Amino acid sequence: MDFRSDNVSSVSPEILNDLVTANQGTSTSYAEDDLTRAVTRKLQDVFEHPVRFFPVLTGTASNALALSILTPPYGGIFCSDEAHIYYDECAAPEFFTGGAKLIGLPSLNGRISAAGAEKAIAKGISSGIHHAKPSTVSITQATELGTVYSPDEVRAIASIAQQFGMHLHMDGARFANAVASLNVSPADLTWRAGVDVLCLGATKNGALSAEGVVIFNKDIGDDLGYRVKRSGHLASKSRFISSQWLAYLTDNLWLKNATWANAMAQRLSAGVAALPMAKIVFPTEANEVFVSVGDEILEGLKRRGVRFSEWPADEGTVLRFVTSFNTPQADVDACVAAFVATGCVPV
Amino acid sequence: MDFRSDNVSSVSPEILNDLVTANQGTSTSYAEDDLTRAVTRKLQDVFEHPVRFFPVLTGTASNALALSILTPPYGGIFCSDEAHIYYDECAAPEFFTGGAKLIGLPSLNGRISAAGAEKAIAKGISSGIHHAKPSTVSITQATELGTVYSPDEVRAIASIAQQFGMHLHMDGARFANAVASLNVSPADLTWRAGVDVLCLGATKNGALSAEGVVIFNKDIGDDLGYRVKRSGHLASKSRFISSQWLAYLTDNLWLKNATWANAMAQRLSAGVAALPMAKIVFPTEANEVFVSVGDEILEGLKRRGVRFSEWPADEGTVLRFVTSFNTPQADVDACVAAFVATGCVPV
Amino acid sequence: MDFRSDNVSSVSPEILNDLVTANQGTSTSYAEDDLTRAVTRKLQDVFEHPVRFFPVLTGTASNALALSILTPPYGGIFCSDEAHIYYDECAAPEFFTGGAKLIGLPSLNGRISAAGAEKAIAKGISSGIHHAKPSTVSITQATELGTVYSPDEVRAIASIAQQFGMHLHMDGARFANAVASLNVSPADLTWRAGVDVLCLGATKNGALSAEGVVIFNKDIGDDLGYRVKRSGHLASKSRFISSQWLAYLTDNLWLKNATWANAMAQRLSAGVAALPMAKIVFPTEANEVFVSVGDEILEGLKRRGVRFSEWPADEGTVLRFVTSFNTPQADVDACVAAFVATGCVPV
Amino acid sequence: MDFRSDNVSSVSPEILNDLVTANQGTSTSYAEDDLTRAVTRKLQDVFEHPVRFFPVLTGTASNALALSILTPPYGGIFCSDEAHIYYDECAAPEFFTGGAKLIGLPSLNGRISAAGAEKAIAKGISSGIHHAKPSTVSITQATELGTVYSPDEVRAIASIAQQFGMHLHMDGARFANAVASLNVSPADLTWRAGVDVLCLGATKNGALSAEGVVIFNKDIGDDLGYRVKRSGHLASKSRFISSQWLAYLTDNLWLKNATWANAMAQRLSAGVAALPMAKIVFPTEANEVFVSVGDEILEGLKRRGVRFSEWPADEGTVLRFVTSFNTPQADVDACVAAFVATGCVPV
């Protein structure tokens, strides 16, 4: 029962099979191969829009590279103070942008509001050159707290960004989970709602190592190729990255995987929500479940072999459970049973 | 009646005289002249401690350079979210450090607390390499809100920094005002309290353009000379910077100037505090006075020729008045009179 | 007949098999898994020395990260002006170091000399803080021109670096080819000869995507983990990188692969050297063959389906042929035959 | 007799007088004062062209800031390998651009050629994203070796830059000396010849600390104000920088000063050229004289109190003598006499 993260999971059989199949003959290196070109075409189908696509190897790289084409070195990036780019990437955005400033906004259930962004941006602009130039707004979809933005919420935030001449970045490490959860088209969640650049992840949802920057706004990112290269994210044997993407986007594997992961999170959340001594902290809208518990339950779960992430809260501890494309339903049920066994007798 | 900032002021006559006197014959350039060496000796007397001194031309440079020797590119700097380095230097610290992350802490009257710093640092450390490595704590003395830290408060914060293997930086753009206000020795406020590096300013207190990095901790800053040079802050005709420092430190000019500025701020604060319709927002402990007023008073003061800085508050507007080494007492009295005339009849 | 580069090749079957085998169950992410730990132990056996190992995904990243722990932002890196880090990594070293300066030295057959390095370093030092601080010497083994440094040559260069308090970096993208060519122990070519940090590549020699920084000098690189993370080179599903390394280092696969590639280069070089109208430009000591040809041969080879890299020379064109772990001997023979067929009748 | 550099000199009386005069009342800080606006108007008269002007404090800052608006972080800057920006600014351009690469070109008498630039740029472009993107050409006027580019030479280089979609930067630390030497209009030497951005220096030619970026190309530099601020080069008491500029540009002081310095260099050069045992190394076209001498003369000059810069050459030593706006003619004559006295009997 390993719910520590979706990146402790293995690789989807479909993806691994295609990777093995790609191991034939020679192939042009550095993303100039046929497979890589095919990925871009697939993405244009998925998003119903012309895109440029830059495959990279990690989500940190994807986000930091995307931010670096949206934000000058003297620019400001406005995001949730719970955002991965704000707190968990060891200042990678600052590094890739050459020193831009991240301004953390308060969030509710992991989501920033258009009004909150507007207020902070207006304050920054009023300081002129004495403050980092407001350049980019970044949101995470699904959020770090397992919730999602509706298309309307995305649009409202995009509208603020546009009003100030800024751009909108979407961290889509778990984009598939958001699409599966909201049951809307990828286009409605991105460029139609005003997203300029999406960082699309596949690794957490069944790939081995496949992330990438999807650019919708044609005025942006002409030179991203140089940035990818100089940051060391241009894979030489690129066919093995692209083959993952192709498998991921074929036969809706990406949505199938995400739908399963979401369903397992719902099952876990529902099971735990029924218990008196544990509290679901944020709405379960994607593949993460946050539960607030006391010490006794915390220790009991560990003793019973349940693995999760934890962090101290003002009261008790908040546990994070992440489900994956191949989380067994039996594991979810066993996990709920472990809760019950540690004293959370259902009402 | 110009209270917009202490940097709208002119230059102390003593300082300008010595600068003119320095304009004789040739002199070795790039801070290898005799005057520059003499400044270091003076500072060692003032601080009763061996120091290394790097003169630079602006406070932004001084702070950003100091932070760059205390903080690796992947490091975290903890400071007040009201700090000049956090909000008003256009991401200069991010630039000079090569991308370090500034973490803004809540402050009370402009001062952060040791307990608040400890909590945020501990959280950062618990994330390991996924979070910027906690490296530096920075405090401003006097603070941006016109208050000061007592030696005990500095010591408590230094102690937290040391406990986590971090360093303590002090932004001393208005250090003279703090010393004059607290009436303690410069040593007690700095290295004896655990400060590793002080950015000492003279420009706001009567110099033309003279700031500098004072290093107390002998293990730090061996290579700062390279950083000063490559950031363009090594003045070629350095004697004209150093002559300002010598005049500033001679016959206690620095403390005389600061004492006057503080006294004028006290006079203004006391005058305004007696009025019913204006509210002193932070304790007046140095040379800045913050007053909360309504629109009528705001406009009335402007009409009467009073100049100040302003920023929107949740209710009304907060006005900042900064006094200087040569603020005429008559201007202060006229300012108070302008308050009265706009309707703030004293009780 | 594809000799464009060793990175157009596919993946060694042994490596791909183990990668597939690693796809079982869950595994701790971010390089804290058991496989990653096992790689370090293997490397310590191979190098007969304690090492720290940081797996990354590309050679550009490996080199740039290694240089960033050896060189401060104001430092100078001395290398061949033919070096990959100097010319072919889109200024990645400048990026990762935060702005260090690369100083290109003239080379003979791709190798710099100790005397040449000494002269350039001494000149840099004589300029003091006005020049980037000489910090690192970097050599490539095997070189970009298909030659190798003997242990004595490495030692001589290391000795110059030490004399000036600098460090020695080795770009080992084709380290296996050098070891196979020289038939010396990996230890003799690295730490015993004074190398502080080796960037070890496996991708060009049969891996899918596996590069890494091997640190011999225990005083260096404590914080490299932070740098790997913030540059986006910490793979989440790290077991799939480490499984490649394990297969690569097992049963001497790395040396077997390199030995074959070298032999094919020798065969090609010998075949071409016997022809009157083509000239071997550099000694063939690893897996690259450089041939100077006129236009007629250039076009004839292309027509016959031979693929290679080319660049303009003062006279004619220089062609680069790179052999790989799985270059068929028949391809080499066919390539020589194509030379002959275009008019290079053997004497 | 101090010929070490033009920055060992004092300040022009006219400039110091105006600086003292500026010390009246309060003035808006941070370059928003009236004097600063007046400087831009003066420059537009001098250059007969609309310009934007950003005053800064050092030449290193001026050059590095200018290069940062012309060159992306992944860009390449082509310049003489004798250029100050290449060798003597401690990698400041690499720092300010966020890691751009400087490519040193061979020069003749300090001047690069259009043909040499073209060849190097074409090679860089042929490597695509694997090489830093050719972005900027930089020339120094007058050069570091005391020579000047004619307007035609500037135009030829500008034409190459334009052909490749690049920009042309001119380091004008000694621009006044070049204008005085060539007797052409400032416009003919800059924008009319294709210069996009000029770094104009006054410090070496009589100012205290006054350098600046002059932008001719209206498409460039909108956001330079942010870069100036975040690099710490926005002086708070800016009136004291601008007053120097105003005095410098009034009544042709800048050309008068440069004309005198040039004349003294000519006098020294002519005097030394007549001697048999010393050799003028580069044509004396501005205010620097380079003389190759043997050890005996070197020591003799020192003994007689002559000060200069020196650096080792393949044979003997090259001495650099720099004259200034206030170099006494008697010093020049005494210097020539010292040469004679050490054994250089005129023929």
Coordinates of C-alpha atoms in Angstrom, one line a residue, chain A residues 2 4-13 16 19-20 22-30 57-58 60-61 64 84 88-98 202-209 226-227 229-237 239-241 244 307 325, chain C residues 2 4-13 16 19-20 22-30 57-58 60-61 64 84 88-98 202-209 226-227 229-237 239-241 244 307 325:
Chain A
D2 CA 2.3 2.8 -1.3
R4 CA 3.6 8.3 -1.1
S5 CA 3.3 9.8 -4.6
D6 CA 2.3 9.0 -8.1
N7 CA 6.0 9.0 -9.0
V8 CA 6.7 5.9 -7.0
S9 CA 4.7 4.0 -9.5
S10 CA 6.0 1.9 -12.4
V11 CA 5.5 2.6 -16.1
S12 CA 2.4 1.8 -18.1
P13 CA 2.9 -1.5 -20.1
L16 CA 7.2 0.5 -22.1
L19 CA 9.8 2.3 -26.0
V20 CA 11.2 -1.2 -26.6
A22 CA 11.6 2.2 -30.8
N23 CA 14.9 0.5 -30.2
Q24 CA 15.5 -0.3 -33.9
G25 CA 18.3 1.0 -36.2
T26 CA 19.6 4.5 -36.1
S27 CA 17.6 7.6 -35.6
T28 CA 18.5 11.3 -35.9
S29 CA 19.2 12.6 -32.4
Y30 CA 18.4 15.8 -30.5
L57 CA 12.8 15.1 -19.0
T58 CA 11.4 16.4 -15.8
T60 CA 10.9 21.0 -12.8
A61 CA 12.6 21.6 -16.1
A64 CA 11.2 26.5 -15.2
H84 CA 5.2 23.5 -6.6
D88 CA 9.3 22.6 -4.1
E89 CA 11.6 23.2 -7.0
C90 CA 14.6 24.4 -5.1
A91 CA 14.4 27.8 -6.8
A92 CA 14.5 26.4 -10.3
P93 CA 12.3 29.1 -11.7
E94 CA 14.6 31.7 -10.2
F95 CA 17.5 29.9 -11.8
F96 CA 16.1 29.4 -15.3
T97 CA 14.7 33.0 -15.6
G98 CA 18.0 34.5 -14.5
A202 CA 3.2 12.3 -18.3
T203 CA 5.6 10.9 -15.8
K204 CA 3.3 10.9 -12.8
N205 CA 0.6 9.3 -15.0
G206 CA 2.4 6.3 -16.3
A207 CA 5.4 7.4 -18.4
L208 CA 9.0 6.7 -17.5
S209 CA 10.3 10.2 -18.0
Y226 CA 18.2 27.3 -27.3
R227 CA 17.1 27.4 -23.7
K229 CA 19.7 22.9 -25.0
R230 CA 21.7 25.1 -22.7
S231 CA 19.9 23.8 -19.7
G232 CA 20.8 20.2 -20.6
H233 CA 17.3 19.1 -21.4
L234 CA 17.7 18.2 -25.0
A235 CA 17.9 14.4 -24.9
S236 CA 20.3 13.0 -27.5
K237 CA 18.4 9.8 -28.1
R239 CA 13.2 8.9 -29.9
F240 CA 12.9 7.2 -26.5
I241 CA 11.2 10.2 -25.0
Q244 CA 6.6 7.5 -24.6
R307 CA 2.8 4.5 3.2
F325 CA -2.8 4.8 -12.9
Chain C
D2 CA 25.0 5.8 -40.4
R4 CA 26.8 10.7 -38.0
S5 CA 27.2 10.2 -34.3
D6 CA 27.3 7.5 -31.6
N7 CA 24.0 9.0 -30.3
V8 CA 22.1 7.9 -33.4
S9 CA 22.5 4.4 -32.2
S10 CA 20.0 2.3 -30.4
V11 CA 20.3 0.9 -26.9
S12 CA 22.3 -2.1 -25.8
P13 CA 20.0 -5.1 -25.4
L16 CA 17.1 -2.3 -22.2
L19 CA 15.2 -1.4 -17.6
V20 CA 12.2 -3.5 -18.4
A22 CA 13.1 -2.6 -13.1
N23 CA 9.4 -2.0 -14.0
Q24 CA 8.1 -3.8 -10.9
G25 CA 6.0 -2.4 -8.0
T26 CA 6.7 0.9 -6.4
S27 CA 10.1 2.4 -5.7
T28 CA 11.2 5.5 -3.8
S29 CA 11.6 8.4 -6.2
Y30 CA 14.2 11.1 -6.6
L57 CA 20.0 12.7 -17.9
T58 CA 22.3 14.4 -20.4
T60 CA 25.4 18.8 -21.2
A61 CA 23.8 18.7 -17.7
A64 CA 27.6 22.1 -16.6
H84 CA 32.4 20.5 -26.4
D88 CA 28.8 22.9 -28.5
E89 CA 26.7 23.3 -25.4
C90 CA 25.0 26.6 -26.1
A91 CA 26.7 28.3 -23.2
A92 CA 25.4 25.8 -20.7
P93 CA 28.5 26.1 -18.5
E94 CA 28.0 29.9 -18.4
F95 CA 24.4 29.3 -17.4
F96 CA 25.0 26.7 -14.7
T97 CA 28.0 28.5 -13.1
G98 CA 26.0 31.7 -13.0
A202 CA 26.9 6.0 -21.0
T203 CA 24.4 7.3 -23.5
K204 CA 26.8 7.4 -26.5
N205 CA 28.1 3.9 -25.6
G206 CA 24.8 2.0 -25.4
A207 CA 22.6 3.5 -22.7
L208 CA 19.2 5.2 -23.4
S209 CA 19.8 8.2 -21.2
Y226 CA 20.6 21.0 -4.6
R227 CA 22.1 22.0 -8.0
K229 CA 17.4 19.4 -8.3
R230 CA 17.1 23.1 -9.2
S231 CA 18.3 22.5 -12.7
G232 CA 15.6 19.9 -13.3
H233 CA 18.0 17.0 -13.5
L234 CA 16.7 14.9 -10.6
A235 CA 14.6 12.2 -12.3
S236 CA 11.5 11.3 -10.3
K237 CA 11.4 7.7 -11.4
R239 CA 15.2 3.6 -10.8
F240 CA 15.0 3.6 -14.6
I241 CA 18.2 5.7 -14.9
Q244 CA 20.8 1.5 -17.0
R307 CA 26.0 9.3 -43.5
F325 CA 28.9 -0.3 -29.8

